[in-house]
XYZ file of C-alpha atoms in Angstrom:
780
model
C -26.121 3.711 34.011
C -22.954 4.971 36.343
C -20.239 7.279 35.060
C -17.239 4.988 34.760
C -20.265 3.271 32.082
C -20.807 6.204 30.631
C -17.214 7.556 30.541
C -15.861 3.539 28.677
C -18.854 3.848 25.856
C -17.854 7.305 25.586
C -14.697 6.065 25.251
C -15.479 2.697 23.014
C -17.080 4.994 21.135
C -14.589 7.527 20.025
C -12.361 4.852 18.811
C -14.955 2.887 16.556
C -15.286 6.494 14.845
C -11.440 6.521 14.684
C -11.503 3.350 13.180
C -13.961 4.469 10.893
C -12.610 7.489 9.473
C -9.380 5.936 9.301
C -7.416 9.586 10.148
C -4.969 7.667 12.808
C -3.853 4.340 12.371
C -5.394 1.176 14.117
C -2.060 0.897 16.195
C -2.342 4.734 16.654
C -5.384 4.386 18.244
C -5.304 1.915 20.774
C -2.351 3.796 22.492
C -4.680 6.559 22.513
C -7.354 4.798 24.039
C -4.774 3.242 26.926
C -4.084 6.233 27.628
C -7.666 7.674 27.900
C -8.551 4.660 30.468
C -5.426 5.304 32.407
C -6.367 9.427 32.816
C -10.394 8.551 33.198
C -8.260 6.031 36.196
C -11.164 3.724 34.878
C -7.816 1.383 34.618
C -4.619 1.075 37.007
C -1.473 1.175 35.561
C -0.048 -1.818 35.870
C -2.945 -2.912 34.067
C -2.900 -0.712 30.946
C 0.738 -2.172 30.466
C 0.484 -5.495 31.359
C -0.940 -6.073 27.218
C 2.338 -5.906 26.452
C 3.165 -8.686 28.912
C -0.262 -10.994 27.123
C -0.196 -14.399 27.075
C -1.915 -13.880 23.784
C -0.154 -10.729 22.236
C 3.659 -12.783 23.099
C 1.729 -16.253 21.255
C 0.564 -13.549 18.467
C 4.474 -12.831 17.473
C 5.371 -15.412 18.069
C 3.154 -17.499 15.909
C 4.063 -14.574 12.273
C 7.650 -15.335 12.995
C 6.882 -19.377 13.311
C 4.820 -18.682 9.817
C 7.612 -16.544 8.365
C 9.514 -19.678 8.780
C 8.056 -21.940 6.867
C 7.937 -19.596 3.914
C 11.219 -19.400 3.725
C 12.104 -22.346 3.830
C 9.136 -22.956 0.937
C 7.671 -25.533 2.759
C 4.327 -23.954 3.163
C 4.958 -22.979 -0.537
C 6.153 -26.372 -1.825
C 3.226 -28.677 0.174
C 0.725 -25.755 -1.662
C 1.759 -26.098 -4.871
C 1.855 -29.727 -4.976
C -1.590 -30.475 -3.817
C -3.246 -26.816 -5.651
C -1.226 -29.544 -8.881
C -3.792 -32.406 -8.054
C -7.195 -30.054 -8.739
C -6.653 -30.692 -13.011
C -8.960 -27.976 -14.662
C -11.878 -28.675 -14.399
C -12.888 -25.237 -12.359
C -15.578 -27.571 -8.943
C -12.266 -29.276 -8.543
C -9.842 -26.176 -8.696
C -11.704 -24.491 -5.835
C -12.116 -27.723 -3.793
C -8.289 -27.649 -3.318
C -8.061 -24.246 -3.455
C -10.316 -23.469 -0.386
C -9.644 -26.708 1.600
C -5.469 -26.061 0.513
C -5.257 -22.319 2.283
C -7.657 -23.815 4.622
C -5.614 -26.214 6.182
C -2.136 -23.727 5.550
C -4.076 -21.310 7.513
C -4.477 -23.610 10.427
C -1.951 -23.073 11.173
C 0.103 -20.191 9.760
C -0.968 -16.716 9.585
C -4.188 -15.830 7.237
C -2.450 -13.083 5.325
C 1.151 -15.063 4.541
C -1.200 -18.060 3.083
C -3.139 -15.918 0.929
C 0.584 -14.146 -0.014
C 2.719 -17.591 -0.430
C -0.669 -19.246 -2.409
C -0.915 -16.376 -4.411
C 1.376 -15.670 -7.786
C 0.476 -19.855 -8.186
C -2.673 -19.891 -7.653
C -1.929 -16.942 -11.159
C 0.402 -19.201 -13.252
C -1.949 -21.899 -13.168
C -4.996 -19.334 -14.170
C -2.443 -19.418 -16.924
C -2.720 -22.714 -17.900
C -6.052 -23.026 -18.437
C -7.180 -20.055 -19.084
C -8.941 -19.489 -16.391
C -9.108 -15.388 -15.041
C -7.636 -14.248 -12.077
C -10.782 -13.159 -10.343
C -13.027 -16.414 -10.494
C -10.311 -18.343 -8.194
C -8.428 -15.124 -5.915
C -10.938 -14.615 -3.804
C -12.164 -18.052 -3.182
C -8.092 -19.238 -2.259
C -8.851 -15.845 0.619
C -11.893 -17.301 1.853
C -10.342 -20.905 1.977
C -7.654 -19.267 4.404
C -9.569 -17.027 6.735
C -12.129 -19.748 6.468
C -9.076 -22.630 7.721
C -8.025 -19.675 10.570
C -11.489 -21.673 12.440
C -9.353 -24.917 12.477
C -6.505 -24.276 15.609
C -5.951 -21.909 18.763
C -3.318 -20.233 16.211
C -4.966 -19.573 13.134
C -6.210 -16.630 13.651
C -5.046 -13.663 16.881
C -9.087 -13.466 17.194
C -9.058 -17.170 18.281
C -6.035 -16.892 20.852
C -8.320 -14.041 22.365
C -10.766 -15.406 22.745
C -9.232 -18.250 25.675
C -7.108 -15.639 26.774
C -10.399 -14.313 27.857
C -11.662 -17.556 29.544
C -8.178 -18.278 30.770
C -8.661 -14.687 33.156
C -12.636 -14.835 33.651
C -11.702 -18.540 35.591
C -12.371 -21.131 33.155
C -9.981 -23.566 30.910
C -9.085 -22.266 28.036
C -9.561 -23.146 24.703
C -6.913 -26.175 23.777
C -5.042 -26.128 20.838
C -7.668 -27.765 18.479
C -10.805 -28.214 19.819
C -11.262 -25.133 17.140
C -11.321 -28.016 15.041
C -14.336 -30.104 14.626
C -17.015 -26.720 14.676
C -14.054 -24.535 13.005
C -14.243 -28.040 9.997
C -17.778 -27.926 9.608
C -17.844 -23.657 8.819
C -14.662 -24.009 6.995
C -16.673 -27.418 4.389
C -19.655 -25.283 4.155
C -17.605 -22.227 2.769
C -16.719 -24.952 0.157
C -19.524 -26.078 -1.092
C -21.239 -22.726 -1.433
C -18.815 -21.571 -3.268
C -18.292 -24.212 -5.360
C -22.481 -24.542 -6.116
C -23.408 -20.722 -5.647
C -20.094 -18.433 -5.154
C -17.961 -18.995 -7.877
C -21.468 -17.918 -10.074
C -20.621 -14.428 -8.331
C -17.639 -14.321 -9.231
C -16.939 -11.558 -11.919
C -15.010 -12.414 -14.850
C -11.627 -9.791 -15.138
C -8.507 -10.666 -15.936
C -6.010 -6.876 -15.924
C -3.208 -8.627 -17.740
C -5.340 -9.586 -20.507
C -7.556 -6.197 -20.320
C -4.227 -4.588 -21.152
C -2.976 -6.862 -23.893
C -5.416 -7.130 -26.608
C -7.613 -4.048 -27.320
C -9.790 -6.363 -29.530
C -10.359 -7.689 -26.083
C -14.006 -6.327 -24.302
C -13.594 -6.322 -20.393
C -10.477 -3.931 -21.896
C -12.332 0.200 -20.661
C -13.872 -1.568 -18.123
C -11.481 -2.941 -16.001
C -8.504 -0.586 -16.532
C -10.462 2.476 -18.769
C -8.264 2.549 -22.067
C -9.089 6.013 -23.067
C -5.545 6.710 -24.322
C -3.739 3.989 -27.198
C -0.633 2.767 -28.003
C 1.119 5.223 -30.535
C 4.881 5.950 -32.512
C 6.224 8.784 -32.251
C 8.657 9.558 -34.484
C 11.011 12.859 -33.054
C 11.497 14.647 -36.485
C 14.459 16.559 -38.404
C 15.839 19.588 -37.168
C 14.256 18.801 -33.263
C 15.462 20.104 -29.751
C 15.008 17.400 -28.779
C 18.206 15.661 -30.387
C 20.814 15.206 -28.485
C 18.790 14.890 -25.110
C 18.355 12.015 -22.786
C 14.770 10.608 -22.429
C 15.158 12.787 -19.067
C 15.547 16.075 -20.377
C 12.923 15.689 -22.549
C 10.503 15.461 -20.273
C 8.372 13.778 -22.962
C 7.037 11.620 -20.096
C 6.671 14.220 -17.475
C 5.071 16.513 -19.869
C 2.878 14.574 -21.903
C 1.792 11.835 -19.265
C 3.727 8.869 -21.634
C 4.719 5.862 -20.946
C 7.605 4.855 -22.963
C 7.900 1.866 -23.924
C 10.802 1.013 -26.337
C 12.692 3.707 -29.057
C 13.213 1.814 -31.862
C 15.469 2.984 -35.219
C 16.623 1.653 -37.975
C 15.603 -1.757 -37.132
C 17.697 -0.868 -33.593
C 14.430 -1.547 -30.304
C 15.637 -0.919 -27.216
C 12.488 -2.093 -25.382
C 11.838 -0.329 -21.835
C 14.728 2.674 -21.407
C 16.000 4.176 -19.681
C 15.178 7.595 -18.186
C 20.066 8.198 -20.040
C 19.299 6.996 -23.311
C 19.550 9.692 -25.502
C 17.333 10.678 -28.370
C 18.368 11.089 -32.544
C 16.423 12.433 -35.506
C 14.156 10.045 -37.108
C 13.907 7.644 -33.613
C 10.751 7.003 -33.199
C 9.081 6.055 -29.905
C 6.516 4.144 -28.890
C 4.303 5.129 -26.373
C 1.316 3.912 -23.858
C -0.844 7.225 -23.013
C -3.451 9.882 -23.532
C -2.539 11.196 -26.577
C -5.153 14.261 -25.553
C -2.415 16.773 -22.974
C 0.371 16.809 -26.437
C -3.241 17.938 -28.991
C -3.845 20.800 -26.059
C -0.701 21.827 -26.208
C 0.174 22.379 -29.882
C -3.398 24.598 -29.919
C -2.676 26.709 -25.880
C 0.611 26.398 -24.181
C -0.223 26.432 -20.303
C 1.932 29.654 -19.438
C 3.346 31.692 -21.762
C 7.220 33.589 -20.987
C 7.198 37.271 -21.251
C 10.145 39.222 -22.705
C 10.237 40.823 -18.331
C 13.624 42.523 -16.534
C 14.188 40.742 -13.266
C 15.788 41.782 -9.776
C 15.440 39.310 -7.343
C 16.136 41.081 -3.984
C 13.228 43.214 -4.909
C 10.904 41.001 -6.748
C 10.563 39.002 -3.381
C 7.595 40.938 -1.262
C 7.298 41.455 2.858
C 9.692 39.657 5.092
C 11.413 37.342 2.364
C 15.556 36.447 2.312
C 17.407 34.102 1.025
C 19.753 31.628 3.180
C 21.809 29.079 3.111
C 23.214 25.898 4.224
C 24.770 23.032 4.453
C 24.594 19.944 5.302
C 25.937 17.401 8.566
C 26.937 14.303 9.031
C 24.751 13.294 10.903
C 22.054 15.382 9.752
C 19.387 13.052 9.083
C 18.558 15.029 5.150
C 22.023 12.797 3.698
C 20.953 9.927 1.781
C 17.910 11.556 1.285
C 15.950 13.645 -2.342
C 13.967 16.397 -1.203
C 11.268 14.875 -3.102
C 11.434 12.348 -0.281
C 10.961 14.683 1.991
C 9.250 16.548 0.862
C 11.343 19.903 1.528
C 9.123 22.957 -0.353
C 5.592 22.018 1.962
C 7.589 20.759 4.933
C 9.860 23.211 6.011
C 8.523 26.035 3.359
C 11.147 27.422 1.131
C 12.017 27.154 -2.023
C 15.170 25.608 -2.735
C 16.391 26.808 -6.165
C 20.138 25.860 -5.820
C 22.347 22.417 -4.687
C 26.199 23.829 -4.472
C 28.590 20.511 -4.535
C 32.071 19.789 -4.542
C 33.040 22.877 -6.054
C 30.535 21.640 -8.530
C 26.612 24.102 -9.253
C 23.445 22.007 -9.225
C 20.192 24.804 -10.760
C 17.900 22.095 -12.243
C 16.269 18.510 -10.957
C 17.540 18.726 -7.987
C 13.971 16.964 -6.927
C 15.608 13.812 -7.587
C 19.363 14.310 -6.226
C 20.546 12.328 -3.367
C 21.363 15.222 -0.858
C 25.119 14.881 0.650
C 26.855 15.063 3.002
C 28.526 18.889 2.621
C 26.453 20.104 0.434
C 25.276 23.485 0.544
C 21.849 24.548 -0.458
C 20.507 27.957 -0.960
C 16.717 28.457 0.027
C 14.672 30.782 -0.258
C 10.678 31.921 1.939
C 10.206 34.318 4.642
C 12.030 35.019 7.151
C 9.997 33.184 9.618
C 11.069 30.291 7.940
C 14.522 30.844 7.551
C 14.899 31.378 10.681
C 12.945 27.522 11.507
C 16.210 26.673 9.947
C 19.117 28.011 12.389
C 19.322 25.115 14.552
C 20.608 23.764 10.975
C 24.662 23.225 11.522
C 26.890 26.837 8.862
C 23.271 28.375 8.406
C 23.067 31.185 7.043
C 21.812 34.396 5.856
C 22.807 36.059 2.177
C 22.914 39.192 1.309
C 22.485 40.483 -2.962
C 26.286 40.302 -3.200
C 27.066 36.571 -1.226
C 24.006 34.921 -3.422
C 25.971 35.550 -7.209
C 27.689 32.424 -6.444
C 24.318 31.032 -7.465
C 24.062 32.960 -10.450
C 20.800 33.393 -10.310
C 20.433 35.889 -13.704
C 19.923 33.800 -15.790
C 17.830 31.146 -14.208
C 14.696 33.827 -13.112
C 11.844 33.901 -15.196
C 8.157 35.868 -15.396
C 5.672 33.269 -17.102
C 1.478 34.644 -16.867
C -1.183 32.383 -16.789
C -3.386 32.631 -20.032
C -6.990 32.350 -20.825
C -7.821 28.668 -21.019
C -5.539 27.302 -19.483
C -5.051 23.798 -17.874
C -3.173 25.291 -15.218
C -5.683 27.664 -14.750
C -8.237 26.295 -11.164
C -5.441 24.208 -9.840
C -2.705 24.282 -6.983
C 0.474 25.285 -7.776
C 1.440 21.214 -6.271
C -1.406 20.204 -8.716
C 0.255 22.250 -11.556
C 3.454 20.141 -11.480
C 5.447 23.376 -12.369
C 8.336 21.859 -11.494
C 8.087 17.750 -12.543
C 6.998 18.908 -15.810
C 9.311 21.408 -16.410
C 12.300 21.716 -13.191
C 10.514 25.710 -12.019
C 10.159 26.348 -9.183
C 7.738 30.041 -7.722
C 9.214 32.136 -6.527
C 6.354 35.060 -5.931
C 3.324 35.327 -7.679
C 1.361 38.519 -8.373
C -2.372 38.242 -8.957
C -4.383 41.574 -10.337
C -5.553 43.942 -7.426
C -3.624 41.778 -4.028
C -0.073 42.272 -2.541
C 2.551 39.978 -3.981
C 2.982 36.701 -2.193
C 5.670 33.851 -2.022
C 2.465 30.717 -3.026
C 3.022 27.769 -1.555
C 2.328 24.183 -2.416
C -1.647 24.490 -1.599
C -1.859 28.413 -3.526
C -4.630 27.830 -6.093
C -3.148 29.304 -9.934
C -5.940 31.977 -11.565
C -5.929 33.328 -15.389
C -3.930 36.308 -15.822
C -1.399 35.373 -13.036
C 1.815 36.445 -12.896
C 4.622 34.302 -11.668
C 8.235 34.584 -10.701
C 9.433 31.186 -11.612
C 13.277 29.712 -11.070
C 14.748 27.114 -13.950
C 16.493 26.615 -16.959
C 15.371 28.663 -20.004
C 16.014 26.036 -21.842
C 13.630 23.767 -21.029
C 11.095 26.159 -22.532
C 11.822 25.402 -25.978
C 10.487 21.828 -25.346
C 7.508 22.876 -24.970
C 7.933 23.452 -29.045
C 9.655 20.868 -29.484
C 6.976 18.986 -28.327
C 4.541 20.584 -30.729
C 6.406 19.390 -33.875
C 6.531 15.524 -32.643
C 5.373 13.194 -35.151
C 2.553 11.767 -33.671
C 0.697 7.818 -35.652
C -2.254 6.902 -33.418
C -2.036 3.780 -34.915
C 0.700 1.908 -35.222
C 1.339 -2.357 -36.544
C 1.900 -3.075 -33.213
C 0.002 -4.040 -30.033
C 1.127 -4.326 -26.131
C 1.401 -8.176 -26.591
C 3.966 -7.761 -29.803
C 6.133 -5.768 -27.516
C 5.608 -8.942 -24.524
C 7.874 -11.039 -26.106
C 11.045 -12.593 -26.485
C 13.286 -10.705 -22.940
C 10.007 -8.257 -22.710
C 7.410 -8.862 -20.394
C 4.102 -7.673 -19.005
C 3.588 -8.975 -15.156
C 1.916 -7.813 -11.549
C 3.595 -7.348 -8.656
C 2.126 -6.242 -5.508
C 3.712 -4.754 -2.354
C 4.058 -7.368 0.404
C 1.990 -7.954 3.179
C 5.238 -6.963 5.132
C 6.854 -4.107 3.837
C 7.797 -0.917 5.127
C 6.558 1.128 1.169
C 2.680 1.793 2.089
C 1.762 5.345 1.423
C 6.075 6.213 -0.864
C 5.102 7.148 -4.148
C 6.818 5.626 -7.308
C 9.339 8.762 -7.755
C 10.074 8.666 -3.837
C 11.083 5.158 -4.006
C 13.260 6.308 -7.608
C 10.947 2.760 -9.122
C 12.355 3.154 -12.498
C 15.964 4.246 -12.139
C 16.076 0.894 -9.329
C 14.672 -1.324 -11.427
C 14.134 -0.381 -15.009
C 10.630 -1.132 -15.210
C 7.678 0.667 -16.661
C 4.217 1.237 -14.801
C 2.126 1.610 -17.120
C -1.703 1.211 -14.479
C -1.885 1.078 -10.700
C -5.577 -0.804 -9.128
C -5.902 0.717 -6.271
C -9.695 0.582 -4.860
C -11.676 -0.777 -7.112
C -10.387 1.242 -10.007
C -7.201 1.591 -12.661
C -5.271 4.654 -11.796
C -3.264 5.565 -15.567
C -1.693 9.382 -15.120
C 0.722 10.488 -12.659
C 1.744 7.187 -11.026
C 5.094 8.071 -9.918
C 3.054 11.202 -7.265
C 0.387 8.134 -6.204
C 1.415 7.148 -2.633
C 1.431 3.186 -2.589
C -1.109 1.043 -0.398
C -1.623 -2.827 0.000
C -3.604 -4.743 -2.136
C -2.523 -1.933 -5.427
C -1.464 -4.023 -8.350
C 1.500 -2.314 -10.743
C 1.082 -3.644 -13.734
C 4.614 -3.463 -14.905
C 6.069 -3.770 -18.474
C 10.583 -4.919 -18.720
C 12.752 -6.965 -19.229
C 12.181 -10.189 -17.441
C 15.557 -9.684 -15.518
C 14.606 -6.464 -14.007
C 11.537 -8.429 -13.242
C 13.192 -10.805 -11.293
C 15.309 -8.623 -10.084
C 12.698 -6.683 -8.480
C 10.929 -10.436 -7.043
C 14.043 -11.037 -4.811
C 13.047 -7.988 -3.874
C 10.898 -8.252 0.202
C 9.603 -5.298 -0.208
C 7.292 -6.972 -3.459
C 5.625 -9.199 -4.212
C 5.924 -9.838 -7.813
C 2.837 -12.923 -9.312
C 4.272 -14.982 -11.211
C 5.938 -17.903 -9.433
C 9.117 -17.842 -11.289
C 10.201 -14.049 -10.490
C 9.507 -15.307 -6.355
C 13.136 -14.944 -4.898
C 15.103 -18.760 -3.647
C 13.978 -20.430 -0.560
C 15.578 -21.875 1.935
C 14.793 -25.366 0.678
C 16.828 -26.876 2.740
C 15.696 -26.510 5.794
C 12.523 -27.658 5.026
C 12.664 -30.354 7.157
C 14.050 -28.504 10.580
C 11.268 -26.116 9.637
C 8.816 -29.133 9.873
C 9.875 -31.003 13.162
C 10.481 -27.389 15.070
C 6.206 -26.538 14.026
C 5.940 -30.062 14.571
C 7.254 -29.545 18.301
C 5.620 -26.613 19.264
C 2.326 -28.015 18.210
C 3.502 -31.438 20.069
C 4.510 -30.392 23.844
C 0.925 -27.949 24.160
C -1.136 -31.568 23.278
C 0.761 -32.819 26.020
C 0.791 -30.015 27.995
C 4.308 -29.459 29.008
C 3.663 -25.385 28.002
C 1.952 -23.433 27.731
C 1.337 -22.781 24.065
C 2.790 -17.930 24.602
C 6.514 -19.742 25.913
C 5.790 -22.667 23.431
C 5.820 -20.370 20.386
C 8.708 -18.402 21.767
C 10.912 -21.567 21.453
C 9.628 -23.038 18.246
C 10.064 -18.610 17.805
C 13.961 -18.507 18.659
C 14.625 -22.186 17.533
C 13.737 -20.925 13.672
C 16.506 -18.801 13.796
C 19.301 -20.314 15.100
C 19.206 -23.278 13.543
C 19.008 -20.983 9.740
C 15.472 -21.139 8.803
C 15.078 -16.802 8.370
C 17.750 -14.474 9.976
C 16.139 -11.580 13.262
C 16.274 -9.210 10.044
C 13.809 -11.341 8.519
C 11.598 -12.431 11.713
C 11.173 -8.986 12.327
C 9.719 -8.003 9.555
C 7.272 -11.141 9.133
C 5.564 -9.967 12.269
C 3.372 -7.677 12.590
C 4.131 -4.999 14.599
C 0.626 -2.790 13.681
C -1.040 -6.035 14.725
C 0.959 -6.058 18.325
C 0.489 -2.997 19.335
C -3.598 -2.411 18.878
C -3.946 -6.124 21.174
C -1.997 -4.711 23.427
C -3.551 -1.265 23.745
C -6.715 -2.484 23.629
C -6.960 -5.405 26.155
C -6.994 -2.589 28.698
C -10.268 -1.873 27.621
C -11.706 -4.763 27.615
C -10.502 -5.040 31.307
C -12.145 -1.661 31.739
C -15.319 -2.741 30.235
C -15.023 -5.626 33.121
C -14.953 -4.283 36.622
C -16.489 -0.907 35.392
C -20.101 -3.210 34.218
C -19.574 -2.243 30.673
C -19.685 -5.915 29.702
C -22.653 -6.387 31.996
C -24.539 -3.016 30.429
C -24.697 -4.439 27.073
C -24.667 -8.074 27.303
C -28.390 -6.791 29.565
C -29.051 -5.033 26.508
C -29.052 -8.395 24.579
C -30.369 -10.572 26.599
C -33.908 -8.137 26.871
C -34.110 -8.175 22.562
C -32.805 -11.363 22.232
C -32.085 -13.360 25.762
C -35.978 -14.557 25.082
C -35.679 -16.484 22.335
C -32.849 -18.829 23.610
C -28.885 -19.325 23.467
C -29.435 -19.814 20.155
C -30.414 -16.909 18.846
C -28.269 -15.055 21.517
C -25.280 -17.309 19.588
C -26.807 -16.487 16.477
C -26.593 -12.320 17.687
C -23.023 -12.239 18.969
C -21.905 -14.364 15.458
C -23.818 -11.543 13.596
C -22.550 -9.017 16.035
C -19.022 -9.996 15.984
C -18.827 -10.147 11.641
C -20.043 -7.045 11.225
C -17.519 -5.133 13.703
C -14.863 -6.314 11.247
C -16.858 -3.391 8.244
C -15.186 -0.546 10.632
C -12.694 -1.674 13.687
C -9.914 -5.046 12.783
C -10.952 -9.106 14.340
C -8.831 -8.770 16.767
C -10.701 -6.318 18.968
C -14.196 -7.483 17.703
C -12.534 -10.399 20.024
C -11.288 -7.721 22.198
C -14.359 -6.198 22.795
C -17.346 -8.774 21.684
C -15.408 -11.607 25.157
C -16.442 -9.640 28.137
C -19.827 -8.904 26.787
C -20.083 -12.678 25.775
C -18.987 -13.482 29.309
C -21.748 -11.747 30.899
C -24.548 -13.334 28.647
C -23.066 -16.623 29.737
C -24.718 -15.884 33.202
C -27.168 -13.925 32.905
C -28.684 -17.243 30.293
C -27.258 -18.994 32.828
C -25.414 -21.496 29.802
C -22.050 -22.600 29.335
C -19.729 -19.570 27.474
C -17.752 -22.017 25.927
C -19.939 -21.781 22.222
C -20.982 -18.600 22.452
C -17.200 -17.537 22.430
C -16.605 -20.073 19.535
C -19.563 -17.464 18.180
C -17.309 -14.583 18.331
C -14.193 -16.319 17.405
C -15.997 -17.622 14.128
C -17.968 -13.742 13.790
C -14.834 -12.492 14.304
C -12.920 -14.488 10.957
C -15.912 -14.204 8.955
C -14.844 -11.015 7.258
C -16.589 -11.423 3.594
C -18.297 -8.609 2.871
C -15.810 -6.015 2.232
C -12.432 -5.512 0.971
C -11.002 -3.428 4.209
C -12.555 -6.215 5.981
C -9.354 -8.145 6.245
C -5.728 -7.240 5.368
C -5.445 -10.451 3.081
C -8.808 -9.462 1.066
C -7.301 -5.905 0.190
C -4.260 -8.314 -0.684
C -5.774 -10.156 -4.116
C -8.256 -6.674 -4.727
C -5.746 -5.649 -7.180
C -4.535 -9.042 -8.667
C -7.910 -9.589 -9.705
C -9.153 -6.638 -9.971
C -11.641 -7.213 -7.710
C -14.570 -3.931 -6.899
C -15.646 -3.080 -3.549
C -18.897 -4.608 -4.602
C -18.157 -8.355 -5.709
C -16.981 -9.063 -2.002
C -20.485 -8.000 -0.900
C -22.094 -9.329 -4.071
C -20.355 -13.455 -2.717
C -19.910 -12.500 0.764
C -23.316 -11.139 2.523
C -25.002 -15.206 0.863
C -21.732 -16.929 2.307
C -22.196 -15.233 5.111
C -25.828 -15.264 5.368
C -26.023 -19.727 5.469
C -22.517 -19.149 8.126
C -24.699 -18.325 10.645
C -27.153 -21.190 9.857
C -23.604 -23.659 10.042
C -22.833 -22.310 13.230
C -26.405 -22.533 15.485
C -25.474 -25.539 13.845
C -22.682 -27.602 14.251
C -20.803 -25.167 17.333
C -23.548 -26.433 20.338
C -23.209 -29.974 18.944
C -19.704 -30.043 20.365
C -19.235 -28.187 22.557
C -23.349 -27.721 24.791
C -24.827 -24.566 26.514
């Protein structure tokens, strides 16, 4: 083993480790690999950058646009709906039609795009046939993945494998070269799901689980320990006259207020600005243990102590103010979105705007140019803000305009408080009570300015800034009248103009990692989020602060018109067909003609597929099938940078002899068993690699190994290369194996074990099918 081989293997091992741990985004890992190869002198700078001009990369992003055009014009949606409606209500026939339809569409479109288009249609069919979605959604995704093996553009690994053949001086695969063996694979996978797989699928329906209390799967699926309760505001309550937001009922108690009823009037899905009155009855969904705990033991005790802000701040701590300028990146952002306290290490105590003063509910206030922010923190943190225009450190007299004296309180953490042991961020003092911690005093320790990760303990004394009137809410909350057994169910609430539905992030979203609070979801769409299904389990509390990820299912309640409004937002996918954004149906013939034209010129050999795809993508925009902004959104840029960054590693593996070294190791292990065993080994290795690496990376890394193995055996490389492409598409064992798997995880209520239970026997069947069928069409 040479030093170059050792270095390549080391870079490969580190890349795999980063892929597995997900410490960095996959595209960032790919760029790091590219840089490491150049620094290690394993490739030239020109070779390192060659991936960005590689025909396979160009083909991939152009096909994404073509796929988006077919989706936006409704041609794919209409074909899918018409075919699926012919399936009837029989489970066997329904599964066959779903898998074949998804498979054929995936031959010409992006896999995840097909899954996203058909997802609302399949869920409507599930509702109409009274079948749990979990029985239909996994077959949909598996059909889409299997269908990607039918054509050259069906999936990125097909394009990359063909491109590797061309780079090796061999004839690349043509457009339909994959079709014969791919059709056998698709039919075999469909037969397995009909005969065996459907019996292994779970029986889960997220919507039914929460709307019916008597449903046995409710506790199992959504972990329902909460109740639908009626809360009455008694006479003389301090909450009367306050808005729902000001009452902090939802924030302090973790309750979802679904309706406000008074004197026979009902306001469903009330807004934060809804004003409460004496005698109002609130229908709330949530756990009541917080309210019971609050009535028995307060989380903190307000102490009557005089406070001098300038003498309590420990060490080198001060206050300053700075103005948000017109060109500031803060304009339009809230303190919450900016994560201001965590990122800059200072507290915002007040905001001056247009002669007015804001001292509460600052977290969700969008900043405007000209705003003056009063901040408090350590001098070192304040120095970092000096780059901001109009920054100035304040003295005691200069802070008088902010009227802080009546805003400072001293609170103590009593024994058995729910806050003890939590960090300041976890305590939610700001969100629940509108309090900002200015200093913390702990017995026997110096006074400090607490940060978000400061852990609170019993007998801690904090000086906080906030409105003292908010603290009276604690007593008001204790006086609420609770009926935990109202004569109404959530299912009864979802009638007339009100509806209960699910939504997920669109496959092309830019919102992954954002929280509902940062998105101001309720304010923008007027919908209640009752639960979030994430990675195989339901979350019912602190939903506003939970980062959203692809595959998360949001259980929503609200007005039908608001749900339709959400359906028109390209960032979300509402899982009802009638809530989808309008399609450009009049452009469907044009989109279909453009796609057929691309296929036609490639089949006749008039143009390389990369050029044909670029022309087709350009025509999609010129003819109005989609605009340029939509075209950019449909490109999976992460995949583009991932492939472009990893292609130089394939070059380094070939030039350094690493591919030959690894191929010789494989030959030593199974080479004596013949080419069929090697084909099986490459298929299994590629399939297993998709568990911790994106499948385009698998194709890039396995292609040079397959070419070396074919040379060692003295056989044709074509069956081995096709085996790699098929193995990289067999991402059935885990939801993280392919984005399409993640997409249906929430709507189907799936858990990690469900993929393994159905996917493992399917993979075993496909090993036999691939080893048997591929050599029939591509002999050794």
